[in-house]
XYZ file of C-alpha atoms in Angstrom:
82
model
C 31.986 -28.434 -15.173
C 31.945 -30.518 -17.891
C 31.702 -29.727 -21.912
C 27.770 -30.959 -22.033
C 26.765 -29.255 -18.876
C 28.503 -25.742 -20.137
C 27.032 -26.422 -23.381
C 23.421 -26.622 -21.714
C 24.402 -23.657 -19.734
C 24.724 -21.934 -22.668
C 22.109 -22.799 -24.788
C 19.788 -21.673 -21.374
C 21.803 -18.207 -21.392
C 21.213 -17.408 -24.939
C 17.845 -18.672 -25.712
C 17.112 -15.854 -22.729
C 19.058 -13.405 -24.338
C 17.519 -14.237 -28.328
C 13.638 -13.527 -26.276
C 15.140 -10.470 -25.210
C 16.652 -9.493 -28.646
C 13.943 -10.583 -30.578
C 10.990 -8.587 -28.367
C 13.644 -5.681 -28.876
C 13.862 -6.145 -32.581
C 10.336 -6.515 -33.162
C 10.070 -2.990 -30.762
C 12.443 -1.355 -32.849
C 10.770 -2.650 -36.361
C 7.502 -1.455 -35.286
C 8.665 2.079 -34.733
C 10.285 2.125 -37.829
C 7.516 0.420 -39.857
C 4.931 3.069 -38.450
C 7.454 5.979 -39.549
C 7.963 4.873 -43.035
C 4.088 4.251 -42.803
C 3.159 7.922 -41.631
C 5.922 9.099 -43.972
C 3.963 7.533 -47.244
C 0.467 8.999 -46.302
C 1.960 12.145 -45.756
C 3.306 12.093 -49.194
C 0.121 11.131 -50.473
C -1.699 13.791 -48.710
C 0.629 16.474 -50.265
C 0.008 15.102 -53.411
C -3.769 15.749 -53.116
C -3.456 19.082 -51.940
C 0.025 20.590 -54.054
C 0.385 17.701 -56.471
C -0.829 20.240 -59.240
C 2.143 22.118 -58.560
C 5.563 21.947 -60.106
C 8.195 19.774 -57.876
C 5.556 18.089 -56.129
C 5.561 14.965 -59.063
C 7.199 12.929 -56.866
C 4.663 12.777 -54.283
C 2.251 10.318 -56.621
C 4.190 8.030 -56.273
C 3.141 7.426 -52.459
C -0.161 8.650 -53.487
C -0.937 6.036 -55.868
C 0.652 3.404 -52.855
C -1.726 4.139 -51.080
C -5.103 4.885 -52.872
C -6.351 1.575 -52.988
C -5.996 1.124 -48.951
C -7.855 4.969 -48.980
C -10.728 3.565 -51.319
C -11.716 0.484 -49.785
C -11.763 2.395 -46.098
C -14.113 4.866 -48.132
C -16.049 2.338 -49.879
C -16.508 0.822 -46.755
C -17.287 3.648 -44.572
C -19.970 5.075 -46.973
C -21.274 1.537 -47.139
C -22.063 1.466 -43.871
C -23.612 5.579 -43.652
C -25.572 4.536 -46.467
């Protein structure tokens, strides 16, 4: 086999293998992206219901992440009720 053939070869091998990583990758980012996700909004839901208490400070933070994506789905929902 020559050098051009094995590097064709090989180029066919990997771009098979990068389609393979890269649906894996995106898998894996997903999962992760929808934990860190969930993990915000929780924080911002304890800060609406024990933010008033002391140690919870840190929770508004996430709370304050989030409150414009919470307002517009409000404003929006109401809208549409109205």
């Amino acid at each position: 086999m020559n050098k051009a053939k094995l590097v064709e070869l090989a180029e066919e091998v990997l771009t098979n293998v990068d389609a393979k990583l890269e649906t894996k990758l995106r898998e894996e980012l997903e999962k992760e992206l929808c934990e860190r996700l969930s993990r915000i909004f929780l924080h911002a839901n304890y800060h609406l219901s024990y933010g008033h208490q002391k140690g919870n400070e840190g929770y508004k933070k996430s709370y304050d992440s989030v409150k414009p994506i919470i307002d517009e789905a409000i404003d929006k929902l109401l809208g549409e009720t109205k």
